[in-house]
Coordinates of C-alpha atoms in Angstrom, one line a residue:
X1 CA 0.0 0.0 0.0
X2 CA 1.5 3.3 -1.1
X3 CA 0.6 6.9 -1.4
X4 CA 2.4 9.7 -3.2
X5 CA 1.7 13.4 -3.7
X6 CA 1.7 14.5 -7.4
X7 CA -0.1 17.1 -9.4
X8 CA -1.4 17.0 -13.0
X9 CA 0.4 19.6 -15.1
X10 CA -2.5 20.8 -17.3
X11 CA -3.9 22.7 -14.3
X12 CA -0.7 24.5 -13.6
X13 CA -1.1 28.2 -14.0
X14 CA -4.8 28.2 -13.3
X15 CA -5.8 31.4 -11.7
X16 CA -7.7 29.6 -9.0
X17 CA -4.8 27.2 -8.2
X18 CA -2.2 27.9 -5.5
X19 CA 0.6 25.5 -6.3
X20 CA 4.1 24.9 -5.3
X21 CA 5.5 22.3 -7.8
X22 CA 8.5 20.4 -9.1
X23 CA 8.3 18.9 -12.6
X24 CA 10.1 15.7 -13.7
X25 CA 9.8 14.6 -17.3
X26 CA 10.9 11.0 -18.1
X27 CA 12.3 11.2 -21.7
X28 CA 12.2 7.5 -22.2
X29 CA 8.6 6.8 -21.5
X30 CA 6.9 10.2 -21.8
X31 CA 5.6 10.2 -18.2
X32 CA 5.3 13.6 -16.6
X33 CA 5.2 13.8 -12.8
X34 CA 4.5 17.1 -11.0
X35 CA 4.8 17.0 -7.2
X36 CA 3.4 19.7 -5.0
X37 CA 0.5 20.9 -3.0
X38 CA -2.9 20.0 -4.3
X39 CA -4.8 22.8 -5.9
X40 CA -7.5 24.7 -4.0
X41 CA -10.5 25.9 -6.0
X42 CA -13.3 28.3 -5.0
X43 CA -16.3 26.0 -4.6
X44 CA -18.4 24.9 -1.5
X45 CA -16.6 21.7 -0.9
X46 CA -13.1 22.9 -1.9
X47 CA -13.0 21.0 -5.2
X48 CA -14.3 21.1 -8.7
X49 CA -15.9 17.7 -9.1
X50 CA -15.2 17.7 -12.9
X51 CA -11.5 18.1 -12.2
X52 CA -9.4 15.5 -14.0
X53 CA -7.1 13.6 -11.7
X54 CA -5.9 10.7 -13.9
X55 CA -5.2 10.8 -17.6
X56 CA -3.6 7.8 -19.5
X57 CA -2.9 8.3 -23.1
X58 CA -1.6 5.4 -25.4
X59 CA 0.1 3.7 -22.4
X60 CA 1.9 0.5 -23.1
X61 CA 4.2 -1.9 -21.2
X62 CA 6.2 -4.9 -22.5
X63 CA 7.8 -7.8 -20.7
X64 CA 10.2 -10.5 -21.6
X65 CA 9.4 -14.2 -21.2
X66 CA 13.1 -15.1 -20.6
X67 CA 14.7 -13.9 -17.4
X68 CA 18.2 -13.7 -18.8
X69 CA 17.2 -11.9 -21.9
X70 CA 15.0 -9.6 -19.8
X71 CA 17.9 -8.6 -17.7
X72 CA 20.0 -7.9 -20.8
X73 CA 17.3 -5.9 -22.4
X74 CA 16.9 -3.9 -19.2
X75 CA 20.6 -3.0 -19.2
X76 CA 20.4 -1.9 -22.9
X77 CA 17.4 0.3 -22.1
X78 CA 19.2 1.9 -19.2
X79 CA 22.2 2.6 -21.4
X80 CA 20.1 4.1 -24.1
X81 CA 18.3 6.3 -21.6
X82 CA 21.5 7.4 -20.0
X83 CA 23.1 8.2 -23.4
X84 CA 19.9 9.9 -24.6
X85 CA 19.7 7.6 -27.6
X86 CA 16.1 6.6 -27.0
X87 CA 13.4 8.6 -28.6
X88 CA 11.6 10.9 -26.2
X89 CA 8.1 9.6 -27.0
X90 CA 8.3 6.3 -28.8
X91 CA 4.9 5.4 -30.2
X92 CA 5.5 1.6 -30.1
X93 CA 9.0 0.3 -30.1
X94 CA 9.6 -3.0 -31.9
X95 CA 9.4 -6.1 -29.8
X96 CA 12.6 -8.0 -29.3
X97 CA 13.0 -11.7 -29.1
X98 CA 10.7 -13.3 -26.4
X99 CA 9.1 -9.9 -25.6
X100 CA 5.3 -9.3 -25.5
X101 CA 2.9 -6.5 -24.7
X102 CA 1.3 -6.7 -21.3
X103 CA -0.5 -3.5 -22.0
X104 CA -0.8 -1.5 -25.1
X105 CA -2.8 1.5 -26.4
X106 CA -4.5 2.2 -23.0
X107 CA -6.3 5.5 -23.0
X108 CA -8.8 6.8 -20.4
X109 CA -9.3 9.5 -17.8
X110 CA -10.8 9.6 -14.3
X111 CA -12.3 12.8 -12.8
X112 CA -12.8 13.7 -9.2
X113 CA -15.7 11.9 -7.6
X114 CA -15.7 9.1 -10.3
X115 CA -15.0 5.4 -9.8
X116 CA -13.4 3.5 -12.7
X117 CA -13.9 -0.2 -12.7
X118 CA -11.4 -2.5 -14.4
X119 CA -12.6 -5.9 -15.4
X120 CA -11.1 -8.7 -17.5
X121 CA -10.0 -12.3 -17.1
X122 CA -6.8 -13.2 -15.3
X123 CA -3.7 -12.1 -17.2
X124 CA -5.5 -9.3 -19.1
X125 CA -3.1 -6.6 -17.7
X126 CA -5.1 -5.0 -15.0
X127 CA -2.5 -5.2 -12.2
X128 CA 0.3 -4.0 -14.6
X129 CA -1.8 -1.0 -15.5
X130 CA -2.3 -0.1 -11.8
X131 CA 1.4 -0.4 -11.1
X132 CA 2.2 2.0 -13.9
X133 CA -0.4 4.5 -12.6
X134 CA 1.0 4.2 -9.1
X135 CA 4.5 4.7 -10.3
X136 CA 5.9 1.3 -9.3
X137 CA 6.9 0.5 -12.9
X138 CA 7.6 2.7 -15.9
X139 CA 5.5 2.4 -19.1
X140 CA 7.4 1.9 -22.3
X141 CA 5.0 4.0 -24.4
X142 CA 2.5 6.7 -23.8
X143 CA 1.9 9.2 -21.1
X144 CA 0.4 9.1 -17.6
X145 CA -0.7 12.3 -15.9
X146 CA -1.9 12.5 -12.3
X147 CA -2.9 15.1 -9.8
X148 CA -3.2 14.9 -6.0
X149 CA -2.3 12.3 -3.4
X150 CA -2.5 8.6 -4.2
X151 CA -3.3 5.7 -2.0
X152 CA -2.9 2.2 -3.4
X153 CA -3.8 -1.3 -2.3
X154 CA -2.3 -3.4 -5.0
X155 CA -0.5 -6.3 -3.3
X156 CA -1.6 -8.0 -0.1
X157 CA 0.5 -6.8 2.8
X158 CA 2.6 -4.5 0.7
X159 CA 4.2 -1.7 2.8
X160 CA 3.9 -3.6 6.1
X161 CA 6.8 -5.0 8.1
X162 CA 5.8 -8.5 9.3
X163 CA 8.0 -8.4 12.4
X164 CA 6.5 -5.1 13.7
X165 CA 3.2 -5.1 15.6
X166 CA 0.0 -3.7 14.0
X167 CA 0.3 -0.6 16.1
X168 CA 3.9 0.0 15.0
X169 CA 2.9 -0.7 11.4
X170 CA 0.2 1.9 11.5
X171 CA 2.6 4.6 12.7
X172 CA 5.4 3.6 10.3
X173 CA 3.1 3.2 7.3
X174 CA 1.3 6.5 7.9
X175 CA 4.6 8.3 8.3
X176 CA 5.9 6.8 5.0
X177 CA 2.7 8.1 3.4
X178 CA 3.6 11.6 4.6
X179 CA 1.5 12.1 7.7
X180 CA 2.9 14.0 10.6
X181 CA 3.0 12.5 14.1
X182 CA 0.1 14.8 15.1
X183 CA -2.0 13.6 12.1
X184 CA -1.3 10.0 12.8
X185 CA -2.3 10.4 16.5
X186 CA -5.5 12.2 15.4
X187 CA -6.4 9.4 12.9
X188 CA -5.2 6.4 14.9
X189 CA -8.5 5.6 16.6
X190 CA -10.4 5.9 13.4
X191 CA -8.0 3.5 11.7
X192 CA -8.3 1.0 14.5
X193 CA -12.0 1.2 14.8
X194 CA -12.6 0.7 11.1
X195 CA -10.2 -2.2 10.9
X196 CA -11.8 -3.9 14.0
X197 CA -8.4 -5.1 15.2
X198 CA -8.1 -3.2 18.4
X199 CA -7.5 -6.4 20.5
X200 CA -4.7 -7.5 18.1
X201 CA -2.8 -4.2 18.0
X202 CA 0.2 -5.5 19.9
X203 CA 0.6 -8.7 17.9
X204 CA 3.2 -9.0 15.2
X205 CA 1.8 -8.7 11.7
X206 CA 3.2 -12.0 10.6
X207 CA 0.6 -13.7 12.8
X208 CA -2.2 -11.9 11.0
X209 CA -4.4 -13.7 8.5
X210 CA -4.8 -12.3 4.9
X211 CA -8.1 -10.8 5.8
X212 CA -6.7 -9.0 8.8
X213 CA -3.9 -7.5 6.8
X214 CA -6.5 -6.3 4.2
X215 CA -8.6 -4.7 6.9
X216 CA -5.6 -2.9 8.3
X217 CA -4.3 -1.8 4.9
X218 CA -7.7 -0.5 3.7
X219 CA -8.3 1.2 7.0
X220 CA -5.1 3.2 6.6
X221 CA -5.5 4.0 2.9
X222 CA -9.1 5.1 3.3
X223 CA -8.7 7.1 6.5
X224 CA -5.9 9.3 5.1
X225 CA -8.5 10.5 2.5
X226 CA -6.3 10.4 -0.7
X227 CA -7.3 12.2 -3.9
X228 CA -6.9 8.9 -5.8
X229 CA -7.5 5.5 -4.3
X230 CA -6.4 2.3 -6.2
X231 CA -7.7 -1.1 -5.2
X232 CA -6.7 -4.3 -6.9
X233 CA -8.9 -7.2 -5.9
X234 CA -7.5 -7.3 -2.3
X235 CA -11.0 -6.7 -0.8
X236 CA -12.0 -10.1 -2.1
X237 CA -10.0 -11.6 0.8
X238 CA -12.2 -9.9 3.4
X239 CA -15.3 -11.4 4.8
X240 CA -18.9 -10.3 3.8
X241 CA -19.3 -7.8 6.7
X242 CA -16.0 -6.1 5.8
X243 CA -16.9 -5.9 2.1
X244 CA -20.1 -4.1 3.0
X245 CA -18.2 -1.8 5.3
X246 CA -15.5 -1.1 2.7
X247 CA -18.1 -0.5 0.0
X248 CA -19.7 2.2 2.2
X249 CA -16.3 3.8 2.8
X250 CA -15.6 3.9 -0.9
X251 CA -19.0 5.6 -1.5
X252 CA -18.1 8.1 1.2
X253 CA -14.8 8.8 -0.5
X254 CA -16.4 9.3 -3.9
X255 CA -18.9 11.7 -2.4
X256 CA -16.1 13.7 -0.8
X257 CA -14.3 14.1 -4.2
X258 CA -11.9 11.1 -4.2
X259 CA -11.3 9.3 -7.5
X260 CA -11.2 5.5 -7.2
X261 CA -9.9 2.8 -9.6
X262 CA -11.3 -0.5 -8.6
X263 CA -10.3 -3.9 -9.9
X264 CA -12.6 -6.8 -9.1
X265 CA -14.0 -10.0 -10.5
X266 CA -17.2 -9.3 -8.5
X267 CA -19.2 -7.7 -11.3
X268 CA -22.0 -6.7 -9.0
X269 CA -19.5 -4.7 -6.9
X270 CA -18.3 -3.0 -10.1
X271 CA -21.8 -2.3 -11.2
X272 CA -22.7 -0.8 -7.8
X273 CA -19.7 1.5 -7.4
X274 CA -18.4 2.3 -10.9
X275 CA -19.4 5.4 -12.9
X276 CA -17.5 4.0 -15.9
X277 CA -15.9 0.6 -16.6
X278 CA -12.9 -0.5 -18.7
X279 CA -12.8 -4.0 -20.0
X280 CA -9.2 -5.1 -20.6
X281 CA -8.6 -8.1 -23.0
X282 CA -5.1 -9.1 -24.0
X283 CA -3.7 -6.0 -22.5
X284 CA -5.8 -3.6 -24.6
X285 CA -9.1 -1.7 -23.9
X286 CA -11.8 -3.9 -25.4
X287 CA -14.6 -1.6 -24.2
X288 CA -14.9 1.6 -22.2
X289 CA -18.2 3.0 -21.1
X290 CA -21.1 2.8 -18.7
X291 CA -20.7 0.0 -16.2
X292 CA -23.9 -1.9 -17.0
X293 CA -23.3 -1.8 -20.8
X294 CA -19.6 -2.9 -20.5
X295 CA -20.5 -5.7 -18.0
X296 CA -23.3 -7.0 -20.3
X297 CA -21.0 -7.1 -23.3
X298 CA -18.2 -8.7 -21.1
X299 CA -20.5 -11.5 -19.9
X300 CA -21.7 -12.2 -23.4
X301 CA -18.2 -12.3 -24.8
X302 CA -16.3 -15.5 -25.6
X303 CA -13.4 -14.6 -23.3
X304 CA -15.5 -15.2 -20.2
X305 CA -14.9 -18.5 -18.5
X306 CA -18.2 -20.3 -18.5
X307 CA -19.4 -21.8 -15.3
X308 CA -20.5 -25.4 -15.0
X309 CA -24.2 -24.9 -15.0
X310 CA -24.6 -28.7 -15.5
X311 CA -23.2 -31.3 -13.1
X312 CA -23.2 -35.0 -14.1
X313 CA -22.1 -37.9 -11.9
X314 CA -19.2 -40.0 -13.2
X315 CA -19.7 -42.7 -10.5
X316 CA -21.7 -45.9 -10.5
X317 CA -24.1 -46.6 -7.7
X318 CA -22.4 -48.7 -4.9
X319 CA -24.2 -51.5 -3.1
X320 CA -24.8 -49.5 0.1
X321 CA -26.7 -46.6 -1.6
X322 CA -30.4 -46.5 -2.2
X323 CA -30.4 -43.2 -4.0
X324 CA -27.8 -41.7 -6.3
X325 CA -28.0 -38.2 -7.8
X326 CA -27.0 -38.4 -11.5
X327 CA -27.5 -34.9 -12.8
X328 CA -28.0 -31.3 -11.6
X329 CA -28.7 -28.5 -14.1
X330 CA -29.5 -24.8 -13.9
X331 CA -31.4 -23.4 -16.9
X332 CA -32.9 -20.0 -17.5
X333 CA -36.6 -19.7 -18.2
X334 CA -37.0 -20.5 -21.9
X335 CA -34.6 -23.4 -21.9
X336 CA -31.5 -21.6 -23.2
X337 CA -28.2 -22.9 -21.8
X338 CA -26.2 -19.9 -20.8
X339 CA -23.9 -19.2 -17.9
X340 CA -25.4 -15.9 -17.0
X341 CA -29.1 -15.6 -16.1
X342 CA -31.0 -12.4 -16.3
X343 CA -34.5 -13.7 -15.4
X344 CA -36.1 -16.6 -13.7
X345 CA -34.6 -20.1 -13.9
X346 CA -35.2 -23.7 -12.9
X347 CA -33.2 -26.3 -11.2
X348 CA -33.4 -29.8 -12.5
X349 CA -32.3 -32.8 -10.5
X350 CA -32.2 -36.3 -11.8
X351 CA -31.6 -39.3 -9.5
X352 CA -31.7 -43.1 -9.5
X353 CA -33.8 -44.9 -6.9
X354 CA -32.6 -48.5 -6.2
X355 CA -34.9 -49.4 -3.4
X356 CA -38.6 -48.4 -3.0
X357 CA -39.2 -45.9 -0.2
X358 CA -42.4 -44.4 1.3
X359 CA -40.9 -41.0 1.7
X360 CA -38.0 -39.0 0.1
X361 CA -37.1 -35.6 1.6
X362 CA -35.4 -33.2 -0.9
X363 CA -33.5 -30.0 0.1
X364 CA -32.1 -27.4 -2.3
X365 CA -29.5 -25.0 -0.9
X366 CA -28.2 -21.9 -2.6
X367 CA -25.2 -19.9 -1.2
X368 CA -23.2 -16.9 -2.5
X369 CA -19.7 -17.2 -3.8
X370 CA -18.6 -15.8 -0.3
X371 CA -20.3 -18.8 1.4
X372 CA -23.3 -16.9 2.7
X373 CA -26.4 -19.2 2.8
X374 CA -29.1 -17.5 0.7
X375 CA -32.0 -20.0 1.3
X376 CA -33.0 -23.6 1.8
X377 CA -36.0 -25.0 0.0
X378 CA -37.4 -28.4 0.7
X379 CA -40.2 -30.8 -0.4
X380 CA -41.3 -34.3 0.5
X381 CA -42.4 -37.0 -1.9
X382 CA -44.7 -39.6 -0.4
X383 CA -45.6 -42.8 -2.2
X384 CA -48.4 -44.9 -0.5
X385 CA -46.9 -48.1 -1.9
X386 CA -43.3 -47.0 -2.0
X387 CA -41.4 -45.4 -4.8
X388 CA -40.7 -47.6 -7.8
X389 CA -37.1 -48.5 -8.7
X390 CA -35.9 -46.4 -11.6
X391 CA -34.8 -42.9 -12.6
X392 CA -36.6 -39.8 -11.5
X393 CA -36.3 -36.1 -12.3
X394 CA -37.4 -33.1 -10.2
X395 CA -37.7 -29.5 -11.4
X396 CA -37.8 -26.5 -9.1
X397 CA -38.8 -23.1 -10.6
X398 CA -37.1 -20.0 -9.1
X399 CA -39.0 -16.8 -10.0
X400 CA -37.3 -13.9 -11.8
X401 CA -35.6 -11.1 -9.8
X402 CA -35.6 -13.2 -6.6
X403 CA -31.8 -13.3 -6.4
X404 CA -29.7 -10.2 -6.7
X405 CA -26.9 -9.9 -9.2
X406 CA -24.0 -12.0 -8.3
X407 CA -22.5 -15.5 -8.3
X408 CA -24.1 -18.5 -6.6
X409 CA -23.5 -22.1 -5.8
X410 CA -26.1 -24.8 -5.5
X411 CA -26.2 -28.0 -3.4
X412 CA -28.8 -30.8 -3.4
X413 CA -29.6 -33.2 -0.5
X414 CA -31.9 -36.2 -0.5
X415 CA -32.9 -37.8 2.8
X416 CA -35.4 -40.3 4.2
X417 CA -38.1 -40.2 6.8
X418 CA -35.6 -40.7 9.6
X419 CA -33.5 -37.7 8.5
X420 CA -30.8 -40.0 7.2
X421 CA -29.0 -38.5 4.3
X422 CA -29.2 -40.8 1.3
X423 CA -27.4 -38.6 -1.3
X424 CA -25.7 -35.2 -1.0
X425 CA -23.9 -33.1 -3.7
X426 CA -22.2 -30.0 -2.2
X427 CA -21.8 -26.9 -4.4
X428 CA -22.3 -29.0 -7.6
X429 CA -23.3 -26.1 -9.8
X430 CA -22.1 -22.5 -10.0
X431 CA -24.2 -19.9 -11.9
X432 CA -24.3 -16.1 -12.3
X433 CA -27.2 -13.8 -12.0
X434 CA -27.1 -10.4 -13.7
X435 CA -30.0 -7.9 -13.9
X436 CA -30.2 -4.8 -16.0
X437 CA -31.0 -1.6 -14.1
X438 CA -34.7 -1.1 -13.4
X439 CA -34.7 2.5 -14.4
X440 CA -33.9 4.2 -11.1
X441 CA -30.7 5.1 -9.3
X442 CA -31.1 2.5 -6.6
X443 CA -31.9 -0.5 -8.7
X444 CA -28.5 -2.2 -8.2
X445 CA -27.9 -1.8 -4.5
X446 CA -26.2 -4.5 -2.5
X447 CA -28.2 -7.4 -1.1
X448 CA -28.9 -11.1 -1.5
X449 CA -32.4 -10.7 -2.9
X450 CA -33.7 -8.0 -5.2
X451 CA -37.5 -8.6 -5.8
X452 CA -39.4 -6.3 -8.0
X453 CA -42.8 -5.6 -6.5
X454 CA -45.9 -3.9 -7.9
X455 CA -45.9 -0.3 -6.7
X456 CA -49.2 1.6 -6.7
X457 CA -49.7 5.2 -5.8
X458 CA -52.6 7.6 -5.6
X459 CA -53.4 11.1 -4.4
X460 CA -55.0 10.7 -1.0
X461 CA -56.2 14.3 -0.7
X462 CA -55.5 17.1 -3.2
X463 CA -53.8 20.2 -1.8
X464 CA -56.3 22.9 -0.9
X465 CA -53.6 25.6 -1.3
X466 CA -53.9 27.8 -4.2
X467 CA -50.9 28.5 -6.3
X468 CA -49.1 31.8 -5.6
X469 CA -49.7 34.6 -8.1
X470 CA -46.8 35.2 -10.4

């Protein structure tokens, strides 16, 4: 987790800006950094919400698959830079042997109060892009311009000393970020309370779990109120309560004028928080636009890894089992077999019954990808003369807009009248729900369920007040 103070050069010289600055221009990659005091504008909250904080233009980064060649290429590039033999703004240098583009032709901007969501499959170049924005690595092409203070949560536990205690890490980390001793003392209780780790403050950080480290890092980064906050999937390590808590904090930061770049594979989180979304594919911008539109196109694209919406048993029934589940399938209403469901769906369960029984007790369990149980639904099949031996199929209809957007796992349990489990398949099927916005600003809020009810309104009593004369 890191934070740096920089200022975007296009605002230098603004009559409303009071700026003390130093300018550094990197002639090899065309990145211009301006460090100084953030600008102050004459507006009620102290900021102009349309102020541009991040601007990436034609940014590219290449790597080498061979370590030995990569080291040699690095030495050559350093020599070229030192001897000023490299062009000041190369558009796209030729790839050498075993080199490839991790990012290329990346262009976007983020303004104050906006949240940019980054989506894409693993290896699409999301983390590389964030490292370039944060100044950890240099781009090979293009230009990155930033303004203000930056807080970044890119690598889990980055910036922490595992030997020091949590209390010591708070002071050391905050000091590295540029806070004075008085500022750290004033913010200490807020950091600790938000992290929920007060009873563990004097434990060494090496004994912390991944989730505890994320809590502490996010608490520090968000409490210092940076102008730009970068988050790379680290919140996925936290539990459900912390995700809700961190989502509220991100919303507060956006309302206060912070710009946020959020990388997540949780598309519902991207849809809820992002004002615009970038879909990276193969290191390039595949789509840039409104979150709901980009997510819809991303889910329909061939690059999305399809979930197993059908589970089939590859085992034969053993002598001890009376019932064996052979197939579980999730299908949207209409029968189309797709991984993403935007309406109602049905669950189909096929099973073999080897021995006749008077009663079979069925239970369907649905949980979120975080392990939170959404619901259980059960039914009992009674046969007066006992069920016949053979194959059976059940179908359970789930109404549309019952589940909120997100990823879910499904389990099936079959028992008998004595509550003995005859067959059980845990988390057999994974499926994704995605709803289009309902036309209001609150249609994609967090939650497990998102039912759409019928709303009726009427005028109870017309106003007796006459309109004021013009």
